[in-house]
Coordinates of C-alpha atoms and ligand atoms in Angstrom, one line a residue:
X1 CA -23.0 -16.5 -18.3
X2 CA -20.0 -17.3 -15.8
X3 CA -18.6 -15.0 -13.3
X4 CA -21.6 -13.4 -12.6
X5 CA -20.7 -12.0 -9.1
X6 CA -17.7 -10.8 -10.8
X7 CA -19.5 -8.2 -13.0
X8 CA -20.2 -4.1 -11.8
X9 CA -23.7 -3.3 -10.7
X10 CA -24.1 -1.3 -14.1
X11 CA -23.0 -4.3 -16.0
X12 CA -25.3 -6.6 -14.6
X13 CA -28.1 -3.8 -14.6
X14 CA -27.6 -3.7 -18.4
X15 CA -27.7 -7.3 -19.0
X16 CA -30.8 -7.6 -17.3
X17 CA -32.2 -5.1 -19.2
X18 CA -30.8 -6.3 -22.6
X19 CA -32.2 -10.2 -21.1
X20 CA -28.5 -11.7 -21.2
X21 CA -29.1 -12.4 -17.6
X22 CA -32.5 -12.9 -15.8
X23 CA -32.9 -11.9 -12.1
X24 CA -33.0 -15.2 -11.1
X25 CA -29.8 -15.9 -12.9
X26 CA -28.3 -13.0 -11.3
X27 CA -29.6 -13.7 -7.4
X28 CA -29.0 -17.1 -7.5
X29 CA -25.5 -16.6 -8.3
X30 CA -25.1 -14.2 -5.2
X31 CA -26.9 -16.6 -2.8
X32 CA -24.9 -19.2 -3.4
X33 CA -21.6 -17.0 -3.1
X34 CA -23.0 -16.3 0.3
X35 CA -23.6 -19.5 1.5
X36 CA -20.3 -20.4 1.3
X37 CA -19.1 -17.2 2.9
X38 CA -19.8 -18.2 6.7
X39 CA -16.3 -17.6 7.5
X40 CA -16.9 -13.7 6.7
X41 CA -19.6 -13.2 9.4
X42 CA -20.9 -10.9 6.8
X43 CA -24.4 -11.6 7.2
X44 CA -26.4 -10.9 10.7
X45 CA -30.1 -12.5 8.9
X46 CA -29.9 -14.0 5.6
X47 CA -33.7 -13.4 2.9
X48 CA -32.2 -16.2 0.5
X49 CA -35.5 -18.3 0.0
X50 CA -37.5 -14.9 -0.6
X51 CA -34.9 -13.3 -2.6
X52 CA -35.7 -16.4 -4.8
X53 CA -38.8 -16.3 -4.8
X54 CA -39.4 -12.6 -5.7
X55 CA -36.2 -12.5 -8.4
X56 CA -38.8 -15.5 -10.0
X57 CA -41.2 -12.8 -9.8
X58 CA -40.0 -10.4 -11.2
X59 CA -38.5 -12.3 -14.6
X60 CA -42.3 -13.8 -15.1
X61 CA -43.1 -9.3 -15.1
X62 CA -40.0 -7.6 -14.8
X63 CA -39.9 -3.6 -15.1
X64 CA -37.0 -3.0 -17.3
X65 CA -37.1 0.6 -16.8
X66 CA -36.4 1.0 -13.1
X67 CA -32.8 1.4 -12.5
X68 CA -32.0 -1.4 -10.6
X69 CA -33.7 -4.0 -12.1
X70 CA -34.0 -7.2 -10.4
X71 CA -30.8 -6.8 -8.7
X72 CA -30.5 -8.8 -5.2
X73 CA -28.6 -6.4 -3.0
X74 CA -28.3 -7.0 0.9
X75 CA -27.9 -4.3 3.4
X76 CA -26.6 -3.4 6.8
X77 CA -28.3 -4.5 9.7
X78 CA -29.1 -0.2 10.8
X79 CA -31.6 0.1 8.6
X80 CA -35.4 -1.1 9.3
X81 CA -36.7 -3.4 7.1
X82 CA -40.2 -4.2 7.6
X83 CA -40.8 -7.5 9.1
X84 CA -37.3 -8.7 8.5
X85 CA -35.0 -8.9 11.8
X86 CA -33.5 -5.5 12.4
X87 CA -30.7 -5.9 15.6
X88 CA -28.7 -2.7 14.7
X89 CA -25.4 -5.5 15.5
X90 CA -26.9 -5.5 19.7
X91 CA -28.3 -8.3 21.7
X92 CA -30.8 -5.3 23.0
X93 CA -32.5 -5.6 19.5
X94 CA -32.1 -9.5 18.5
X95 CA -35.5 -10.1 18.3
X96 CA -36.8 -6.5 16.8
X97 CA -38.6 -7.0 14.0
X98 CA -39.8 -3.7 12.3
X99 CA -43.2 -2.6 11.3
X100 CA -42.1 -0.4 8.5
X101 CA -39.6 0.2 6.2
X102 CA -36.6 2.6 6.0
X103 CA -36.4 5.6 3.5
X104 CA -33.8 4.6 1.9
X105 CA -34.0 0.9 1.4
X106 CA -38.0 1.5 0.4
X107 CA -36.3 3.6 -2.6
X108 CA -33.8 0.5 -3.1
X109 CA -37.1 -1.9 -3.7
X110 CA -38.9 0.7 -5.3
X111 CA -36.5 0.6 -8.2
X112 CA -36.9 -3.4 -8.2
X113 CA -34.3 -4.0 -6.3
X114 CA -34.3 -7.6 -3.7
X115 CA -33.3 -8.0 -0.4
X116 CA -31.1 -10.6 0.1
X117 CA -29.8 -10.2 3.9
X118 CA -29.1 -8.0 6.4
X119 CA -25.5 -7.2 7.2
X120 CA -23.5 -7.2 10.3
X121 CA -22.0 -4.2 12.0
X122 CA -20.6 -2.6 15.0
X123 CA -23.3 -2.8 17.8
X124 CA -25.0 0.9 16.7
X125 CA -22.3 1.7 14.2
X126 CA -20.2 2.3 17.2
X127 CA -16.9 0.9 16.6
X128 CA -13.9 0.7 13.4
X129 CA -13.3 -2.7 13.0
X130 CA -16.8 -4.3 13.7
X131 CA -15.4 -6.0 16.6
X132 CA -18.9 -4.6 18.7
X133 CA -21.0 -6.4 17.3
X134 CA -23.0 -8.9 19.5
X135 CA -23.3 -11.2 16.7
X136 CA -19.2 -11.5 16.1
X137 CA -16.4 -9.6 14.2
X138 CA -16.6 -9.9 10.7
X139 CA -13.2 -11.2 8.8
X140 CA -11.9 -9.2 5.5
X141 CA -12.1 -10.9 2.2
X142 CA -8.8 -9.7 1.6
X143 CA -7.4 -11.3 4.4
X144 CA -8.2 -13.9 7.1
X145 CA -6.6 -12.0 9.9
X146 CA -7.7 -8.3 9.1
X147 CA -10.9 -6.2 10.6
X148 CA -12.6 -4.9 7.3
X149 CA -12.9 -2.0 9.3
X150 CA -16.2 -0.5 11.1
X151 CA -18.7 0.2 11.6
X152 CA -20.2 -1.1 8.1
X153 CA -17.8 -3.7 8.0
X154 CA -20.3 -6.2 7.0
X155 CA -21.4 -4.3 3.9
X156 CA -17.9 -4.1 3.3
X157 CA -16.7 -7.4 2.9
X158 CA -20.2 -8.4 1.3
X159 CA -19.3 -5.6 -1.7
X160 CA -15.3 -6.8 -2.2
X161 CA -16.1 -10.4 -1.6
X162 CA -18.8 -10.1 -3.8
X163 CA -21.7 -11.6 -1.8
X164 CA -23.6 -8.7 -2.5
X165 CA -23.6 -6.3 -6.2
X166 CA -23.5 -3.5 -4.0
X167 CA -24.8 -2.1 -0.5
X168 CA -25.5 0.9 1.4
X169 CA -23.9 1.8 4.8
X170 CA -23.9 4.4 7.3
X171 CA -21.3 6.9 8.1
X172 CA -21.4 9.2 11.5
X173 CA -17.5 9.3 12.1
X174 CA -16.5 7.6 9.0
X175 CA -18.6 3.9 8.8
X176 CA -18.5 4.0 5.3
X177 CA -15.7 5.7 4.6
X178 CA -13.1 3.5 6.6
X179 CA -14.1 0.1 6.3
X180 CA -14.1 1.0 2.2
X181 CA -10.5 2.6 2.4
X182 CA -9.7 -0.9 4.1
X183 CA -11.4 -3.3 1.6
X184 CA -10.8 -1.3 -1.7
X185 CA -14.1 -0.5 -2.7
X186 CA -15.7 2.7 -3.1
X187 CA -17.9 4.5 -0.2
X188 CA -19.6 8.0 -0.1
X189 CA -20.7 9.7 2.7
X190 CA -23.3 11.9 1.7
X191 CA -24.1 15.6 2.5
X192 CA -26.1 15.2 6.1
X193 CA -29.7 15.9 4.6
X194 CA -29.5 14.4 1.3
X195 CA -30.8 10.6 2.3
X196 CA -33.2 10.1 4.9
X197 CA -32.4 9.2 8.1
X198 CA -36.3 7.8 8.7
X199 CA -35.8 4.3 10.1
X200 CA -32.3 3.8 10.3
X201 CA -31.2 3.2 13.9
X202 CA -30.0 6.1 15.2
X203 CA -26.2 6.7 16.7
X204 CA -26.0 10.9 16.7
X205 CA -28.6 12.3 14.9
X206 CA -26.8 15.3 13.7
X207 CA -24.2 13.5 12.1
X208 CA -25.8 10.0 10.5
X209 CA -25.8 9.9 6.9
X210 CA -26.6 6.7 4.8
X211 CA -24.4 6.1 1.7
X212 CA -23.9 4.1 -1.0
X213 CA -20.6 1.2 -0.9
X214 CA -19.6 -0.1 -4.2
X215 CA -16.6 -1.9 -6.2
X216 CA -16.8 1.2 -8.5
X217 CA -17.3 4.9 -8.9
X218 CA -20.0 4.7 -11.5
X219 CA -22.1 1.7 -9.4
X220 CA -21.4 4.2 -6.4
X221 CA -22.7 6.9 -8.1
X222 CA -25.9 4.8 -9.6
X223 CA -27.0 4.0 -6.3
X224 CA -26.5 7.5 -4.7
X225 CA -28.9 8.6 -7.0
X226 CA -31.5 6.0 -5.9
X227 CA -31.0 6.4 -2.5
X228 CA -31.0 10.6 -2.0
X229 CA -34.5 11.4 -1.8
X230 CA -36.2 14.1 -0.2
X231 CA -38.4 12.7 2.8
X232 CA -40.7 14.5 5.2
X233 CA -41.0 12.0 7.6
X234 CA -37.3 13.1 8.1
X235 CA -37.3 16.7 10.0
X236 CA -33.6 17.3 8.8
X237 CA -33.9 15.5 5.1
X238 CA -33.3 18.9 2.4
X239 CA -35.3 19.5 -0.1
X240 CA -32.8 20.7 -2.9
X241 CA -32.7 19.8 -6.6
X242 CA -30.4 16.2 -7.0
X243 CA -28.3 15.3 -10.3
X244 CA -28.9 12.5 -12.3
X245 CA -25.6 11.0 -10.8
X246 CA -24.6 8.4 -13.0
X247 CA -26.1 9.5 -16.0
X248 CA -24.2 13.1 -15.1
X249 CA -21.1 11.8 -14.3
X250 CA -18.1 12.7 -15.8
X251 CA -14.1 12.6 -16.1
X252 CA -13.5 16.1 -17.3
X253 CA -12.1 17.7 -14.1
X254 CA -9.7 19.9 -16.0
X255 CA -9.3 23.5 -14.3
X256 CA -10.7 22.1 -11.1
X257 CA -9.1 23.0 -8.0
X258 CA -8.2 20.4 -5.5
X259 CA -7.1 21.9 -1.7
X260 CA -4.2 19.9 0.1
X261 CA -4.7 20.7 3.6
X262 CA -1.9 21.0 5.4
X263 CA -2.8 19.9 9.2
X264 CA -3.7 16.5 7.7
X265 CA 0.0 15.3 7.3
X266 CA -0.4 14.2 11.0
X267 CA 2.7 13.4 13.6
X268 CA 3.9 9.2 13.1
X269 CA 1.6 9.2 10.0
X270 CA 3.1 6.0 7.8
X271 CA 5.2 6.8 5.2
X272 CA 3.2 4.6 3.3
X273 CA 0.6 6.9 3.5
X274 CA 2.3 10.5 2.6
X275 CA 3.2 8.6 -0.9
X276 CA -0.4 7.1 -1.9
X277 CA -1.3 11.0 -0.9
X278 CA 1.8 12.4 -2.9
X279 CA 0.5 9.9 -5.5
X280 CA -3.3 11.1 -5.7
X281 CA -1.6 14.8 -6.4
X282 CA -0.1 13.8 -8.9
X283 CA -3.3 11.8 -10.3
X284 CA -4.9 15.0 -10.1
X285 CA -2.8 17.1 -11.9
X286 CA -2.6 14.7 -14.6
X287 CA -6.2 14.5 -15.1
X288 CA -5.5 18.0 -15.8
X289 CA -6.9 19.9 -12.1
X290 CA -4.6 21.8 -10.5
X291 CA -4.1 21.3 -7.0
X292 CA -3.5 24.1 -4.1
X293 CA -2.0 24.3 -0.6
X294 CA -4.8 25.0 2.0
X295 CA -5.1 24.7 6.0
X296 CA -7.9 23.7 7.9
X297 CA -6.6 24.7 11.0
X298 CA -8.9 23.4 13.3
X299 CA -8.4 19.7 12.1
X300 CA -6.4 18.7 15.5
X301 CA -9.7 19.0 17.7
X302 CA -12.3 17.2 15.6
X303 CA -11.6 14.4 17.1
X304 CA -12.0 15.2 20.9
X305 CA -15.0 17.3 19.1
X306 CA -16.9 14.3 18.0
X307 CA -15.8 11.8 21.1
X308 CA -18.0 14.1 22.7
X309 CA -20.9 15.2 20.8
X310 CA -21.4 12.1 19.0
X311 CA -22.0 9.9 22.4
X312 CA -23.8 13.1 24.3
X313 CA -26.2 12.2 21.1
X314 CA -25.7 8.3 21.5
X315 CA -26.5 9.0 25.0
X316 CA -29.9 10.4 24.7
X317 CA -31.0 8.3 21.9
X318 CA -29.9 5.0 23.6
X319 CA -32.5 6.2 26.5
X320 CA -35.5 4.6 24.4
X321 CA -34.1 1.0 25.1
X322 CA -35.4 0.2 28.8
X323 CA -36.9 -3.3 28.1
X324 CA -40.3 -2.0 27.9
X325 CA -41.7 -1.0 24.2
X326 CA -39.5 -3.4 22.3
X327 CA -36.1 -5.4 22.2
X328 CA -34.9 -8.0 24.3
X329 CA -35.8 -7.8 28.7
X330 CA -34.4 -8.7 31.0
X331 CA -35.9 -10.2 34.3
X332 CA -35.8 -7.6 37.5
X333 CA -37.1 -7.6 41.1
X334 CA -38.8 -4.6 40.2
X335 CA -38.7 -1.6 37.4
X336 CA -36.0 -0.2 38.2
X337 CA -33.9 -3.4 38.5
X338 CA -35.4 -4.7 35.1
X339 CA -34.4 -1.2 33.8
X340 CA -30.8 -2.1 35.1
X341 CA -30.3 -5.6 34.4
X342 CA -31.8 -5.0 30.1
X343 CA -29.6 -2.0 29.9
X344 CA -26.2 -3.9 31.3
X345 CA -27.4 -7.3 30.1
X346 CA -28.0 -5.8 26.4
X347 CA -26.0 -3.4 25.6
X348 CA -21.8 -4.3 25.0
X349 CA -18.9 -2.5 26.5
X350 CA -18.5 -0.2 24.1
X351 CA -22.3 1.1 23.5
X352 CA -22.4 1.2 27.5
X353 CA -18.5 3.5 27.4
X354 CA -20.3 5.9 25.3
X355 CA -23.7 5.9 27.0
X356 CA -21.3 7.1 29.6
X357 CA -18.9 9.7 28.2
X358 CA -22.4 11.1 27.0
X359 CA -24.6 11.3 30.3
X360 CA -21.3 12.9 31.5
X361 CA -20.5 15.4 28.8
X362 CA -24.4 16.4 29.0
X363 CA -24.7 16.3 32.9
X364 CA -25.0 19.9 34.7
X365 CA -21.8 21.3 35.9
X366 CA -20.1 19.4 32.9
X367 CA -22.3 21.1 29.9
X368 CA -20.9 24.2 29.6
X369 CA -17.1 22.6 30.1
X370 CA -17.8 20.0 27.3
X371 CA -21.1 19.6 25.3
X372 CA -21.6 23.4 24.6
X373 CA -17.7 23.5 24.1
X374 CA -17.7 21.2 22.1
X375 CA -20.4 22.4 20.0
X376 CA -18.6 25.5 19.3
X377 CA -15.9 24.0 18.2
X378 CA -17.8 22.1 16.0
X379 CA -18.4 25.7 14.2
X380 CA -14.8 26.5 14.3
X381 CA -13.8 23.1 12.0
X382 CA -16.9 24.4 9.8
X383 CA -16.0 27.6 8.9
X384 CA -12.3 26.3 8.1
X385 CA -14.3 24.6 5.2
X386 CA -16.2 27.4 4.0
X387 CA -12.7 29.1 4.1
X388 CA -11.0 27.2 2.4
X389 CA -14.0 26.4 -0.4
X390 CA -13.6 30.2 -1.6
X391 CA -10.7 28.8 -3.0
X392 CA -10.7 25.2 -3.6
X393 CA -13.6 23.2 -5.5
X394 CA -12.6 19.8 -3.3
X395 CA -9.9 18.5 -1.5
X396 CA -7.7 15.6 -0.8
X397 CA -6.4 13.8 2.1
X398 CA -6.0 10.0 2.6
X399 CA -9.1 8.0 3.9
X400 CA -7.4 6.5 7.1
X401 CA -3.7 7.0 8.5
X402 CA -2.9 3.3 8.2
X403 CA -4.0 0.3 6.0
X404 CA -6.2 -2.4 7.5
X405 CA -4.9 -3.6 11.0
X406 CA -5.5 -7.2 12.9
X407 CA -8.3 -8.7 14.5
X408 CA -7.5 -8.2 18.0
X409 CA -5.1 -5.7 17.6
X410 CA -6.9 -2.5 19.0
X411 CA -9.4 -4.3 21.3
X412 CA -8.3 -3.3 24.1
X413 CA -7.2 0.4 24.0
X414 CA -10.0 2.2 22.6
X415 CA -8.4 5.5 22.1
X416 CA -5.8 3.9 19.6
X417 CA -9.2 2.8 17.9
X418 CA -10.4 6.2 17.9
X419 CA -7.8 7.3 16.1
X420 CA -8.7 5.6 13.1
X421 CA -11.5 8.2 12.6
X422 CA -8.8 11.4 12.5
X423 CA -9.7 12.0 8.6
X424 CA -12.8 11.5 8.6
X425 CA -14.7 12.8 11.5
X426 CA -14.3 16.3 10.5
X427 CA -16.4 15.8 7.2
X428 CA -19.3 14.6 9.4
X429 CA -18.7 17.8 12.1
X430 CA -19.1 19.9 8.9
X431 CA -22.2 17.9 7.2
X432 CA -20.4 17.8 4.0
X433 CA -20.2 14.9 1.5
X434 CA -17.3 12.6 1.5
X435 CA -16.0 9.9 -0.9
X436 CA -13.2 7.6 -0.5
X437 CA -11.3 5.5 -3.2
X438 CA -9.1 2.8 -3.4
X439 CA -5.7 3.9 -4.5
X440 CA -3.4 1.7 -4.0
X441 CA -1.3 -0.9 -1.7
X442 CA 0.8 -0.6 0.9
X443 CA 4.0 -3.2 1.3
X444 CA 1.6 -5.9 2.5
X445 CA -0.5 -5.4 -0.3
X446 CA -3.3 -4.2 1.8
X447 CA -5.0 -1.3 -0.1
X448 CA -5.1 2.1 1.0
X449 CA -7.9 4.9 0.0
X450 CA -8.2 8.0 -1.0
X451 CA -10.3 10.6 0.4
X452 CA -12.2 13.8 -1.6
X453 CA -14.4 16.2 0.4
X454 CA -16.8 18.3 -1.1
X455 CA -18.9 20.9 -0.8
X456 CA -22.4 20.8 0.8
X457 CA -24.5 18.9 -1.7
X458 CA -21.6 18.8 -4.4
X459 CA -21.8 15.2 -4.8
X460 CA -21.7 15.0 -8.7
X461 CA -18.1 16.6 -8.3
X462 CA -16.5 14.8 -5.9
X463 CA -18.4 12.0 -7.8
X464 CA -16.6 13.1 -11.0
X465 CA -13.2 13.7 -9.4
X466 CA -13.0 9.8 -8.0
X467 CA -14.1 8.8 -11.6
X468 CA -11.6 11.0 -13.6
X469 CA -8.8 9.5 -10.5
X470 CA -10.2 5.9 -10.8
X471 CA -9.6 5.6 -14.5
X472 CA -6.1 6.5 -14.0
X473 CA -5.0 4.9 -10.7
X474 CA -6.4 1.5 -12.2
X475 CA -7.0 0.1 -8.7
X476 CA -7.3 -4.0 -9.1
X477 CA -8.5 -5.8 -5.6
X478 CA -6.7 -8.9 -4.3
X479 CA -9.5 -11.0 -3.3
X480 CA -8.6 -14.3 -2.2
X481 CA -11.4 -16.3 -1.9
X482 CA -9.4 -17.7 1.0
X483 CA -13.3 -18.1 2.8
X484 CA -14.5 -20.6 -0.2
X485 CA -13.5 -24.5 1.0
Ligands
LIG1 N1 -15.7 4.8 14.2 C1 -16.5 5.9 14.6 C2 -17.1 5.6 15.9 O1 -16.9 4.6 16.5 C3 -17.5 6.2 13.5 C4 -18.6 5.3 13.5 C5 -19.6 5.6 12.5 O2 -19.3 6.3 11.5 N2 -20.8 5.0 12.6 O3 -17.9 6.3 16.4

């Protein structure tokens, strides 16, 4: 069967199961996709040989009734996999190798999934373009010169350069959300609590969700379901009853209603941006939901909100990496310098900026003034959602306020890079689950996404919303294979 990398995650789960394709069939078409993707700098560690080897496995005993079937799937390089390299995108971990598995990628393999690599990122997930990462930026498969956004920007241009079926990611300010908008592919943040955060490296614990990244709603969907587990080894993992996702999904949204917040129509936004969100009312309304004019009025400080609290949490979790327990060392007339030299040696500019802004915002005399402000505010931007979800079932905004930019082009003015995060960071502050879509091009033919936030652990409608949306917007990807000699 040709075109195998071509075909959805449910297609090729179904042809697996039906025995058109074998998992060996299926992996080795994958593998050899990504070995001619080296120009992408998608991949931090490549499992090629095992992959192989366990796809082989599996067709001489596969388990048809697991849902993802011998399907090779690589990941990003946040979450531990048990003695496979695990660098989290920093020179501080290039030679961590894990002794356990995550959560979330254990309930990958235990529905026969295989891993096939381990994808790059921004150094911690902190960044929007993947340009942090020790191990080089990663190139879009759209186009040569464009960041495939950040901080799961390798999962991103794995999943729309088809290296990989699909992937998982992780989203504290947006990781999943942005670098999907800027690849058109499909990415949901989950509600915080609904995947484990066990073994995943942590950025800011209270805002870290894993999530599925897909080239479709349903495959999106599929995966969610695999990965949202409850987990005790997870303090803030919720024990609540999940949906059959994919099997539950479904385009009737009539009578839904769809808030348009107002404060997200943000000074110098693109005009190319007000129309894709002009066009995603009308996609609404056609799918037959009515959509409703709502504020959020706190909006304009979530992003000075979570430039605080998310590197006061960065901050304090970064503490663990002193050369000692594990992780690269580096050589010191005594403990204190060795504690010096690993930290300045290991960790990149921008991990070290936020290990900064954090022991600043946390330090006392500065606490009150920022953290604990900070924190408050936090509230405020979460009880403008519960506001506005006495009225509204979801709502709509665009993904980013601009389409994919250049490599190079923010490097060096980190606020402008900030920026990127303005419509999604407030979905973290508030823990709720967001999805974004593609939805269109702008005049460089660079798609743009859509963005619908739901409420707390209403996944299956914001699920059912991008499905009902994606049938009608039609999105088609312009992959170039410009990568493939
Ligand atoms: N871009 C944001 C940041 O740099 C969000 C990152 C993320 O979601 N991991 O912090």
């Amino acid at each position: 069967m040709s075109d195998i990398t071509k075909q959805s995650l449910t297609e090729l789960v179904e042809n697996i199961k039906n025995k058109k394709l074998s998992s060996t069939d299926v992996t080795k078409a994958f593998i050899d996709r990504s070995e001619k993707s080296g120009e992408l700098n998608a991949y931090i560690t490549n499992d090629f040989t095992s992959a192989l080897d366990k796809a082989k496995k599996f067709d001489q005993k596969p388990n048809l009734d697991s849902k993802l079937p011998g399907i090779p799937m690589a990941v990003k390089d946040l979450f531990c996999t048990k003695n496979i390299k695990t660098t989290a995108g920093s020179k501080i971990l290039n030679n961590f190798v894990p002794t356990y598995e995550s959560t979330v990628t254990e309930n990958i393999w235990n529905e026969g999934a295989i891993l096939l690599g381990k994808l790059n990122c921004d150094e911690f997930a902190m960044g929007s373009s993947n340009e942090t990462s020790f191990f080089g930026n990663v190139q879009s498969p759209i186009d040569k010169n464009l960041v495939p956004g950040g901080s799961s920007g390798g999962s991103a241009s794995a999943v729309a350069g088809q290296l990989t079926p699909v992937t998982i990611g992780t989203d504290t300010g947006g990781s999943i959300r942005q670098p999907a908008s800027f690849t058109g592919i499909v990415g949901l943040k989950p509600t915080y609590g609904s995947c484990s955060r066990y073994g995943i490296v942590a950025f800011a614990s209270s805002l870290d969700q894993a999530g599925p990244m897909a080239q479709n709603v349903k495959d999106c969907a599929l995966l969610h379901e695999v990965i949202s587990s409850y987990d005790p080894k997870d303090s803030t993992s919720i024990d609540f009853k999940r949906n059959h996702y994919s099997k539950d999904l479904s385009n009737n949204i009539k009578g839904k209603k769809i808030g348009i917040p107002k404060e997200y129509r943000v000074d110098g936004m693109p005009k190319e941006i007000e129309d894709l969100w002009q066009k995603g009312i009308q996609c609404i309304k056609d799918c037959g939901a009515e959509t409703i004019d709502i504020s959020l009025p706190n909006t304009s400080y979530a992003l000075p909100t979570y430039y605080i609290v998310a590197p006061a949490e960065a901050s304090s979790n970064l503490a663990r990496y002193d050369g000692v327990k594990y992780g690269f060392r580096a050589k010191g007339e005594n403990l204190i310098d060795m504690y010096e030299k690993t930290r300045s040696e290991g960790f990149g500019a921008e991990v070290q900026r936020r290990i900064m802004i954090g022991t600043y915002v946390l330090s006392s005399g500065y606490y009150d003034a920022y953290y604990l402000k900070a924190q408050k505010v936090r509230k405020l931007i979460k009880n403008d959602f519960d506001e506005a979800y006495k009225k509204v079932d979801a709502i709509l905004t665009p993904s980013t306020p601009s389409s994919a930019f250049k490599i190079g082009e923010k490097t060096n003015d980190p606020v402008s890079m900030y920026l990127n995060d303005i419509f999604t960071v407030p979905v973290n502050l508030a823990g709720l689950p967001g999805i974004s879509i593609p939805a269109g091009h702008d005049s460089k033919g660079y798609p743009l996404g859509l963005q619908i936030i739901g409420k707390a652990f209403d996944e299956q409608n914001i699920l059912n919303i991008a499905f009902a949306m994606e049938e009608k917007i039609n999105f088609k990807n312009k992959i170039t294979d410009w990568w493939i000699k």
